[in-house]
PDB file of C-alpha atoms in Angstrom:
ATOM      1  CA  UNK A  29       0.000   0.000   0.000  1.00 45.00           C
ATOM      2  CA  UNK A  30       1.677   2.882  -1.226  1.00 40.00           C
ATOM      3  CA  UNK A  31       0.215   5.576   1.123  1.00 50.00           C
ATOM      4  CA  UNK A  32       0.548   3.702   4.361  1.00 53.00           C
ATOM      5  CA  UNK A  33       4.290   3.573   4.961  1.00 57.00           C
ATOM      6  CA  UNK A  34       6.284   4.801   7.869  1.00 73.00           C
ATOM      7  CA  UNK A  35       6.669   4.685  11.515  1.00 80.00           C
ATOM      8  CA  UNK A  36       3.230   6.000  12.766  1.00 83.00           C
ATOM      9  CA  UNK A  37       1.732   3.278  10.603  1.00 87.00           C
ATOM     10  CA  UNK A  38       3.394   0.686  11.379  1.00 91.00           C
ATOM     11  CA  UNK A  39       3.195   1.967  15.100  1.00 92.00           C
ATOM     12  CA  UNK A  40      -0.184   1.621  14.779  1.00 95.00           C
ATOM     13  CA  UNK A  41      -0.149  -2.077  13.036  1.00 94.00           C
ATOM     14  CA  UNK A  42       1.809  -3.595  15.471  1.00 94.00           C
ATOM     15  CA  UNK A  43      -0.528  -1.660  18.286  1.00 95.00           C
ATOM     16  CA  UNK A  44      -3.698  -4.020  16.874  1.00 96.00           C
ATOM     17  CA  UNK A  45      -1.993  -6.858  15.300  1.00 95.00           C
ATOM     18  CA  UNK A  46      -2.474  -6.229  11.995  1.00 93.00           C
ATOM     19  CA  UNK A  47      -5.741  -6.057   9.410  1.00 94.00           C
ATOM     20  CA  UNK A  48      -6.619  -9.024   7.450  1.00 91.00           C
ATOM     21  CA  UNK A  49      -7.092  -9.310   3.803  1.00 91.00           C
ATOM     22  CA  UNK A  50     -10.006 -11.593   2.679  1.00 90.00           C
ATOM     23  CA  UNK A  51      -9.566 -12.627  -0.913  1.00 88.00           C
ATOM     24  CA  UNK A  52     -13.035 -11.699  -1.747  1.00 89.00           C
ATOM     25  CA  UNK A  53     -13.601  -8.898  -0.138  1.00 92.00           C
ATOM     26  CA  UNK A  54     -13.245  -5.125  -1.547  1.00 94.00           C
ATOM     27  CA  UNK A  55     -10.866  -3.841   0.935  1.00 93.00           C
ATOM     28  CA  UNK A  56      -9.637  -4.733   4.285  1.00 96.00           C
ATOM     29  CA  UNK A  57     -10.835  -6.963   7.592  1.00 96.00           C
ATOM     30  CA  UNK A  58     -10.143  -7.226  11.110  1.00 96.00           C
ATOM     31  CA  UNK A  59     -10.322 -11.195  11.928  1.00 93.00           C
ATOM     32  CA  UNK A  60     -10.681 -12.459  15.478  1.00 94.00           C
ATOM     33  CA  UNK A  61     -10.151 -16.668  16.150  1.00 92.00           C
ATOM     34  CA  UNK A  62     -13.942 -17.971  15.904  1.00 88.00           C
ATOM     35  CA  UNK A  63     -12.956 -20.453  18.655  1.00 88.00           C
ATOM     36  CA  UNK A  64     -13.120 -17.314  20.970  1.00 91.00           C
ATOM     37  CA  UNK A  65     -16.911 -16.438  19.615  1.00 93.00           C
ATOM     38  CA  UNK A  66     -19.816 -16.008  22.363  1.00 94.00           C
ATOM     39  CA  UNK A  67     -22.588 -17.278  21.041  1.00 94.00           C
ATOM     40  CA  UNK A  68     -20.772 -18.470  17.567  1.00 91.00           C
ATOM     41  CA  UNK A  69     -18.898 -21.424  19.931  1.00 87.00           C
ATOM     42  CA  UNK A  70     -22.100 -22.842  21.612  1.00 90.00           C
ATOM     43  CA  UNK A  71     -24.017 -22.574  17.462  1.00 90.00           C
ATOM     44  CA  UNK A  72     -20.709 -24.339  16.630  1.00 86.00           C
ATOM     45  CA  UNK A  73     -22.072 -27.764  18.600  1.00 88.00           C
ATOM     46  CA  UNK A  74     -25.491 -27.369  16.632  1.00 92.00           C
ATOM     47  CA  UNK A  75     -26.394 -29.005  13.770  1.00 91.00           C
ATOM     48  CA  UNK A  76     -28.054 -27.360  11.350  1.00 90.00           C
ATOM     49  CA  UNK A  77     -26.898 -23.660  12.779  1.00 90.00           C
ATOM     50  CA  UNK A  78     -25.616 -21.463  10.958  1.00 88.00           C
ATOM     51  CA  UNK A  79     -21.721 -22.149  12.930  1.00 87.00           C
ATOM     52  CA  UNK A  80     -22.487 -25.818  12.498  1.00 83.00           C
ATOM     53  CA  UNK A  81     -19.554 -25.980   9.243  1.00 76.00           C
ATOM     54  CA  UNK A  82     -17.733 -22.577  10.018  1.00 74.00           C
ATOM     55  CA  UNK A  83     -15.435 -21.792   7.510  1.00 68.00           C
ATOM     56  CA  UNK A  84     -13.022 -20.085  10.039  1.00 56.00           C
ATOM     57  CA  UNK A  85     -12.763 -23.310  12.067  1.00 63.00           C
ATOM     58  CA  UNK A  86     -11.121 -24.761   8.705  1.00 62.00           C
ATOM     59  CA  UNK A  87      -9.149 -24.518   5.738  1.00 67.00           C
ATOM     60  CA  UNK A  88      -6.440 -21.723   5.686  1.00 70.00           C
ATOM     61  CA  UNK A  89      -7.875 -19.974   9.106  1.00 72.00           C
ATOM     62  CA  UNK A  90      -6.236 -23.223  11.176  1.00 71.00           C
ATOM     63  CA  UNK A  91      -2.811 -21.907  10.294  1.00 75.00           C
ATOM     64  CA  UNK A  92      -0.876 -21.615  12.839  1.00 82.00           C
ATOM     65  CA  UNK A  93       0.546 -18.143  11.715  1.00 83.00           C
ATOM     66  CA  UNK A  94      -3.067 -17.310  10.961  1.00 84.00           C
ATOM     67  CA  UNK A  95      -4.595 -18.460  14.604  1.00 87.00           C
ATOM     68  CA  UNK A  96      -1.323 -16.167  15.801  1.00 90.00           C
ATOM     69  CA  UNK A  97      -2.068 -13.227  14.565  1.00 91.00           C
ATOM     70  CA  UNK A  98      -6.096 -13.665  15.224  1.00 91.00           C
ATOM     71  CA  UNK A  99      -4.782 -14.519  18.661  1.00 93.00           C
ATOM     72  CA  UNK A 100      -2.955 -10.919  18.649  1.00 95.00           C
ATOM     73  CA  UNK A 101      -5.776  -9.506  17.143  1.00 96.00           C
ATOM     74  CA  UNK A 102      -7.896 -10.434  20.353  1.00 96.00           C
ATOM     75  CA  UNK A 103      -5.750  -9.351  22.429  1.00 96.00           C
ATOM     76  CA  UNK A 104      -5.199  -6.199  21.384  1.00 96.00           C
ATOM     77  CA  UNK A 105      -8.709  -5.080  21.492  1.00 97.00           C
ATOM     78  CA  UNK A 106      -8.434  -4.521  25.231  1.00 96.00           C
ATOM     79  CA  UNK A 107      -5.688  -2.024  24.988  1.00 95.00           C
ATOM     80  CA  UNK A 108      -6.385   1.556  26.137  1.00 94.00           C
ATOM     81  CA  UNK A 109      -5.651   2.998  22.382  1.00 96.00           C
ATOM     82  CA  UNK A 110      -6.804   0.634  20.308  1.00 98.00           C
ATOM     83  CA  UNK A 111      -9.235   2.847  18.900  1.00 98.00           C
ATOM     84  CA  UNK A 112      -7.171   5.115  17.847  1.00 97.00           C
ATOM     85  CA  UNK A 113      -4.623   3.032  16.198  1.00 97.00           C
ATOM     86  CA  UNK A 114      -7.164   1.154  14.022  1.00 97.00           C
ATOM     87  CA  UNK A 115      -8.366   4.652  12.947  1.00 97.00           C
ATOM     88  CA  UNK A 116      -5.078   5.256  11.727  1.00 96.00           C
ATOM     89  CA  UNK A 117      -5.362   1.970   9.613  1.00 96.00           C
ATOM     90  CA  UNK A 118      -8.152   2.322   8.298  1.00 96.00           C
ATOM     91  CA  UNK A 119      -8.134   5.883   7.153  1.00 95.00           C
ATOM     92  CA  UNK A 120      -4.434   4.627   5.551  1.00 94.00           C
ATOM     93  CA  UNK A 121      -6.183   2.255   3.707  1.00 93.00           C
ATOM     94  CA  UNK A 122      -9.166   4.385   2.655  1.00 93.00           C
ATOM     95  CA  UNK A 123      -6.390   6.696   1.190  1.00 90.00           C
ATOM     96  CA  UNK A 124      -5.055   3.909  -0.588  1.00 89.00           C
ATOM     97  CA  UNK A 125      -8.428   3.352  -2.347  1.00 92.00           C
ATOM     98  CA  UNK A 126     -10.485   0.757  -0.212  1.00 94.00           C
ATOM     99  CA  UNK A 127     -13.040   2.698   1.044  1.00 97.00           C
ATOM    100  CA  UNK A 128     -14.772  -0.591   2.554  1.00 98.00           C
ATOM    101  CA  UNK A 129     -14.427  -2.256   5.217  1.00 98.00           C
ATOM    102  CA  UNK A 130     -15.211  -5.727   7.410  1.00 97.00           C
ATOM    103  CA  UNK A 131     -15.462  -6.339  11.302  1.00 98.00           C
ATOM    104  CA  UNK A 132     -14.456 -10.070  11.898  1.00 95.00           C
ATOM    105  CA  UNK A 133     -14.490 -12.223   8.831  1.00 90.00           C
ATOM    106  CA  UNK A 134     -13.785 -14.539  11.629  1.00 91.00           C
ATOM    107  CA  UNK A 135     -14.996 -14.018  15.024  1.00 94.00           C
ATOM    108  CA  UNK A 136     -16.972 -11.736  16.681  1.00 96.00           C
ATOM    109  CA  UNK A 137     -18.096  -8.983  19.617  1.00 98.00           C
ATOM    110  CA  UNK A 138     -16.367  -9.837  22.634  1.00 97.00           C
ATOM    111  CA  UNK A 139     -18.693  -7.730  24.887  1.00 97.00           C
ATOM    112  CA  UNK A 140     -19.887  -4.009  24.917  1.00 98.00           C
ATOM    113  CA  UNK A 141     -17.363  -2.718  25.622  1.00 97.00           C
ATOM    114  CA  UNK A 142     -15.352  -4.014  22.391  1.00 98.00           C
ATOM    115  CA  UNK A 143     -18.676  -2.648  20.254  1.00 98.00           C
ATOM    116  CA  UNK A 144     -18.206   0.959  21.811  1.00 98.00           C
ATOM    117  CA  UNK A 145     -14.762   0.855  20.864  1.00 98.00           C
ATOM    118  CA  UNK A 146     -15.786  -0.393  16.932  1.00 98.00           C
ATOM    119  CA  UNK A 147     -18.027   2.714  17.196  1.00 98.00           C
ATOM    120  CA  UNK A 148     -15.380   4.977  17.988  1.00 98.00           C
ATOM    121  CA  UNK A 149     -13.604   3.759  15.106  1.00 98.00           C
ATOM    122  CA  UNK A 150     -16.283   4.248  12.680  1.00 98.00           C
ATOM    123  CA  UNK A 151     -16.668   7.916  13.775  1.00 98.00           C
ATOM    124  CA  UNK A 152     -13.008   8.337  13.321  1.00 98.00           C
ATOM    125  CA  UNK A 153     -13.247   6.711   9.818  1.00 98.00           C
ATOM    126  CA  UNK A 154     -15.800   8.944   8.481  1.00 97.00           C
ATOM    127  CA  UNK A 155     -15.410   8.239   4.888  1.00 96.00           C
ATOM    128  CA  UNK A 156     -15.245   4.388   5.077  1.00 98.00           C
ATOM    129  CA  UNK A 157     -17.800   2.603   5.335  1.00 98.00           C
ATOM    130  CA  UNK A 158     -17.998  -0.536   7.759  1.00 98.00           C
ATOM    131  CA  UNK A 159     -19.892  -3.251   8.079  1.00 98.00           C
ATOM    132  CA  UNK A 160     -20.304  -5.370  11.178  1.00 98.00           C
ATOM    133  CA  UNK A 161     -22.025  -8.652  11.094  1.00 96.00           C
ATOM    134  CA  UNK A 162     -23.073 -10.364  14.228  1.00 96.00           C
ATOM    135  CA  UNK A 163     -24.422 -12.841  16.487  1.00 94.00           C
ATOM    136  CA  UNK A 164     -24.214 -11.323  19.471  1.00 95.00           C
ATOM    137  CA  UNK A 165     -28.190  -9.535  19.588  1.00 93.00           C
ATOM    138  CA  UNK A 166     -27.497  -9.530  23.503  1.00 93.00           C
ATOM    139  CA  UNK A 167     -24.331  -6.995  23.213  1.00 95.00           C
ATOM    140  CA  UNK A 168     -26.061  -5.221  20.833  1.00 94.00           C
ATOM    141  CA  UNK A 169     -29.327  -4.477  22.734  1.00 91.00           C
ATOM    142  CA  UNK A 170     -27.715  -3.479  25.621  1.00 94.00           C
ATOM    143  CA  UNK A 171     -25.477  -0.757  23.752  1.00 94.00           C
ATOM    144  CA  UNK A 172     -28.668   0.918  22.186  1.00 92.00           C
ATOM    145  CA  UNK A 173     -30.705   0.105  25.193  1.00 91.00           C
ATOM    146  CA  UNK A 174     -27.582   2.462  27.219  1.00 94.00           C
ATOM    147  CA  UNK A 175     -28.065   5.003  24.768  1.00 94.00           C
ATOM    148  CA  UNK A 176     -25.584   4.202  22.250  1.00 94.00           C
ATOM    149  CA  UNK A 177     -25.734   5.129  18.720  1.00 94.00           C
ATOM    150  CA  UNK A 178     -24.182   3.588  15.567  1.00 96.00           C
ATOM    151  CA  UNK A 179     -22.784   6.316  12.699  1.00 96.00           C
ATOM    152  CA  UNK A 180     -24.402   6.515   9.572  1.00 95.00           C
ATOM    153  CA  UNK A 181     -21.051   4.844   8.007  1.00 97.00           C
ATOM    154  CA  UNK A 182     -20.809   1.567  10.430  1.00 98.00           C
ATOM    155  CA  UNK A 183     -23.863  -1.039   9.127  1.00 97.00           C
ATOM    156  CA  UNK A 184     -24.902  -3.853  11.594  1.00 97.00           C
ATOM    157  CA  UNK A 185     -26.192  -6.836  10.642  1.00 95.00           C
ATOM    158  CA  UNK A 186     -27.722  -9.382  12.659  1.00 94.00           C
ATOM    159  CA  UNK A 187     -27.400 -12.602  11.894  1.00 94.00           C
ATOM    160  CA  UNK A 188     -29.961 -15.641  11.934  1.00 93.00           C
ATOM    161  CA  UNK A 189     -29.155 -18.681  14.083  1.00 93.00           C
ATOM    162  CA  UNK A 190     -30.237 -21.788  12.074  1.00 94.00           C
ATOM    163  CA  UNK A 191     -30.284 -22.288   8.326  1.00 94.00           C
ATOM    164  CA  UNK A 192     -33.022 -21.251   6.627  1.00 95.00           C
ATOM    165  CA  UNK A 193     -34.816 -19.500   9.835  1.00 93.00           C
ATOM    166  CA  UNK A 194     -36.301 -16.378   8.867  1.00 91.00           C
ATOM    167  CA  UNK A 195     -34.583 -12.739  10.115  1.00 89.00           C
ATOM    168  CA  UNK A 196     -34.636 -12.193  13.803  1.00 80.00           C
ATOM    169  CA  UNK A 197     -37.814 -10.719  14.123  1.00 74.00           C
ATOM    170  CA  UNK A 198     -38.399  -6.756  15.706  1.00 66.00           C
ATOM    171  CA  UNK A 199     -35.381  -5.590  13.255  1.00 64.00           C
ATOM    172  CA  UNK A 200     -35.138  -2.566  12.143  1.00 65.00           C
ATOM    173  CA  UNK A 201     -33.118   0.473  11.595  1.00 67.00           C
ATOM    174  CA  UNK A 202     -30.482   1.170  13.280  1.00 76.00           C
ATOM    175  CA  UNK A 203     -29.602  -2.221  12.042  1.00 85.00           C
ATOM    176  CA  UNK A 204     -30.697  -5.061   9.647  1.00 93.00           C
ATOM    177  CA  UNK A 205     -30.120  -8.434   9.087  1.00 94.00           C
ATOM    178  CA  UNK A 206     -28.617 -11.502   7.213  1.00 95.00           C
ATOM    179  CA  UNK A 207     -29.906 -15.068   7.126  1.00 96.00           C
ATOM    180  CA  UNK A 208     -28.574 -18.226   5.472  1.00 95.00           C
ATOM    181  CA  UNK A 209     -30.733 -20.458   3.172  1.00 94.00           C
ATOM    182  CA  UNK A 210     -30.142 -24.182   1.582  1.00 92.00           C
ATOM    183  CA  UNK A 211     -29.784 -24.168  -2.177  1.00 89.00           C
ATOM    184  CA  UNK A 212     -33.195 -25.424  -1.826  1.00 85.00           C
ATOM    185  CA  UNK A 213     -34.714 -22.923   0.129  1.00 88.00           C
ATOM    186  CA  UNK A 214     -36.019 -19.794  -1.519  1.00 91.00           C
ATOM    187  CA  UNK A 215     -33.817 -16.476  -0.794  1.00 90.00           C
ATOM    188  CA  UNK A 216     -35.164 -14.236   1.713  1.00 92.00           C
ATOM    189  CA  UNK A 217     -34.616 -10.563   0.524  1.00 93.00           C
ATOM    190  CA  UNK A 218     -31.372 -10.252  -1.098  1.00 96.00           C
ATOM    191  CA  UNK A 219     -29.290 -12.917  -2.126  1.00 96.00           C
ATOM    192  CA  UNK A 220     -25.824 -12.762  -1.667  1.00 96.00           C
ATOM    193  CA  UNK A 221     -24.270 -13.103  -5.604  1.00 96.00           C
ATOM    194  CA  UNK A 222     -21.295 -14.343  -4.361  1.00 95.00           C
ATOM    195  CA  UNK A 223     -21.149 -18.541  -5.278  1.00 93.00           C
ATOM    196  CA  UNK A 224     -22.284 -17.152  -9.180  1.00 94.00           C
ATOM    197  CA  UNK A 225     -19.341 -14.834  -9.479  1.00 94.00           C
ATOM    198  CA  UNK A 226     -16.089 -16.856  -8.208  1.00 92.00           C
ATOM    199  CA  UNK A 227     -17.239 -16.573  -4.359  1.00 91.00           C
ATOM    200  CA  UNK A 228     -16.138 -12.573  -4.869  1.00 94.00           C
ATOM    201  CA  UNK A 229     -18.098  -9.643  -3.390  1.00 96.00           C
ATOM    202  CA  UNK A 230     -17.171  -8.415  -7.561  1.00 95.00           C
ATOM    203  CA  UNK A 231     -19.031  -4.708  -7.238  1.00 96.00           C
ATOM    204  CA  UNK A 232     -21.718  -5.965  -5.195  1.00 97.00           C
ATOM    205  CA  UNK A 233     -21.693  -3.550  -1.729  1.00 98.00           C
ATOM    206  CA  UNK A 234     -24.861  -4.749  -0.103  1.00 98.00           C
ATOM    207  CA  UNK A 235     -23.434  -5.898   3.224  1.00 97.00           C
ATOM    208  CA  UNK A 236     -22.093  -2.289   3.413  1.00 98.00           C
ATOM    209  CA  UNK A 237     -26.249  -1.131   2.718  1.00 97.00           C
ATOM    210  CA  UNK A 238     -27.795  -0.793   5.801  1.00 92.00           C
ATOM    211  CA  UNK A 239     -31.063   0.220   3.269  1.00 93.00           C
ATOM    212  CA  UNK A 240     -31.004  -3.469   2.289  1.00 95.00           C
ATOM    213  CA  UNK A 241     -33.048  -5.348   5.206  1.00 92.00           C
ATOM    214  CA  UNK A 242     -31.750  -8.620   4.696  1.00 95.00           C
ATOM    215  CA  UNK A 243     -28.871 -10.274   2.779  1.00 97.00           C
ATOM    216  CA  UNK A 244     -29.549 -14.037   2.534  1.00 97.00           C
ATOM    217  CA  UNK A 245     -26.190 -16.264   2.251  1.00 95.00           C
ATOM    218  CA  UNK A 246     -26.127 -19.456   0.562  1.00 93.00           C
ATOM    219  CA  UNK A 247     -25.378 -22.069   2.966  1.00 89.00           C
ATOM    220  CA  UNK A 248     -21.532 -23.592   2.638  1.00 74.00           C
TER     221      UNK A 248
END
């Protein structure tokens, strides 16, 4: 990246442990080990759930330099300037022309007080825009229920339990939702293009749309 070189940025890389790059995705990720998921590691026990075949328990995530710097990852969300330092990154990157970005292609919130800091980071970040898929409706509730407020830039998507379930129900704006359907099953709302196109977002950005209700996933 030719606009994200020197000390403060690599300061600032170290400080978080890095951003991940998912092959597929338009821009940059932040990836967190899926073993240390909330509610993702009980789902992960369940057949028919939507963790029952993860992809990040598998395949090139089971690396062992991967799981290290998820590992890093994890534990550098608890440091006092974490915020800051991913702000950094991610207005480096957005200079460098990825104006998009993922929360956890593996993992997810480990409490409220990781979301608050996500929040902070999308404020700081004003022209990227993130999106933040999760499981974790409990974290989530009590943040807005606190009187917390997400930016118009950071879209949060809840995500369905079981294959083919139908969208939490109650959802609305200031977030949506995501479900995952069999290849039998017909799409609810907006089907992710994804397996058609060489599994690659391509210029699909509705993940990123918080004006699309629900983005339905074809089931791995």
């Amino acid at each position: 990246m030719a606009s994200v070189t020197g000390r403060k940025f690599q300061t600032s890389w170290h400080a978080v442990g890095g951003l991940s790059r998912p092959s597929k995705m338009p821009g940059y990720a932040y990836s967190l080990p899926a073993s240390a998921c909330l509610v993702g590691a009980q789902l992960a026990r369940i057949p028919g759930s939507v963790c029952s075949s993860c992809y990040a328990l598998r395949g090139r995530y089971t690396f062992p330099n991967v799981q290290r710097a998820m590992q890093r990852r994890l534990d550098a969300i608890y440091y006092s300037e974490w915020s800051h330092h991913m702000a950094i990154l991610i207005n480096a990157t957005h200079a460098d022309g990825h104006p998009y970005f993922r929360w956890h292609d593996s993992g997810d919130l480990q409490g409220e007080g990781h979301l608050r800091k996500i929040v902070e980071v999308a404020m700081a970040t004003p022209g990227t825009h993130h999106w933040l898929p999760t499981r974790e409706t409990g974290i989530i509730h009590k943040f807005l229920n606190g009187g917390g407020n997400f930016p118009f830039n950071l879209t949060v998507r809840i995500s369905t339990l079981m294959i083919d379930a139908a969208p939490p129900a109650g959802v609305s704006l200031p977030y949506v939702t995501s479900t995952v359907s069999s290849k039998s099953a017909t799409p609810i709302g907006y089907r992710c293009p994804a397996p058609t196109q060489g599994n690659n977002c391509g210029s699909c950005r509705a993940c990123w749309n918080r004006k699309i209700q629900n983005v339905d996933y074809l089931a791995h």
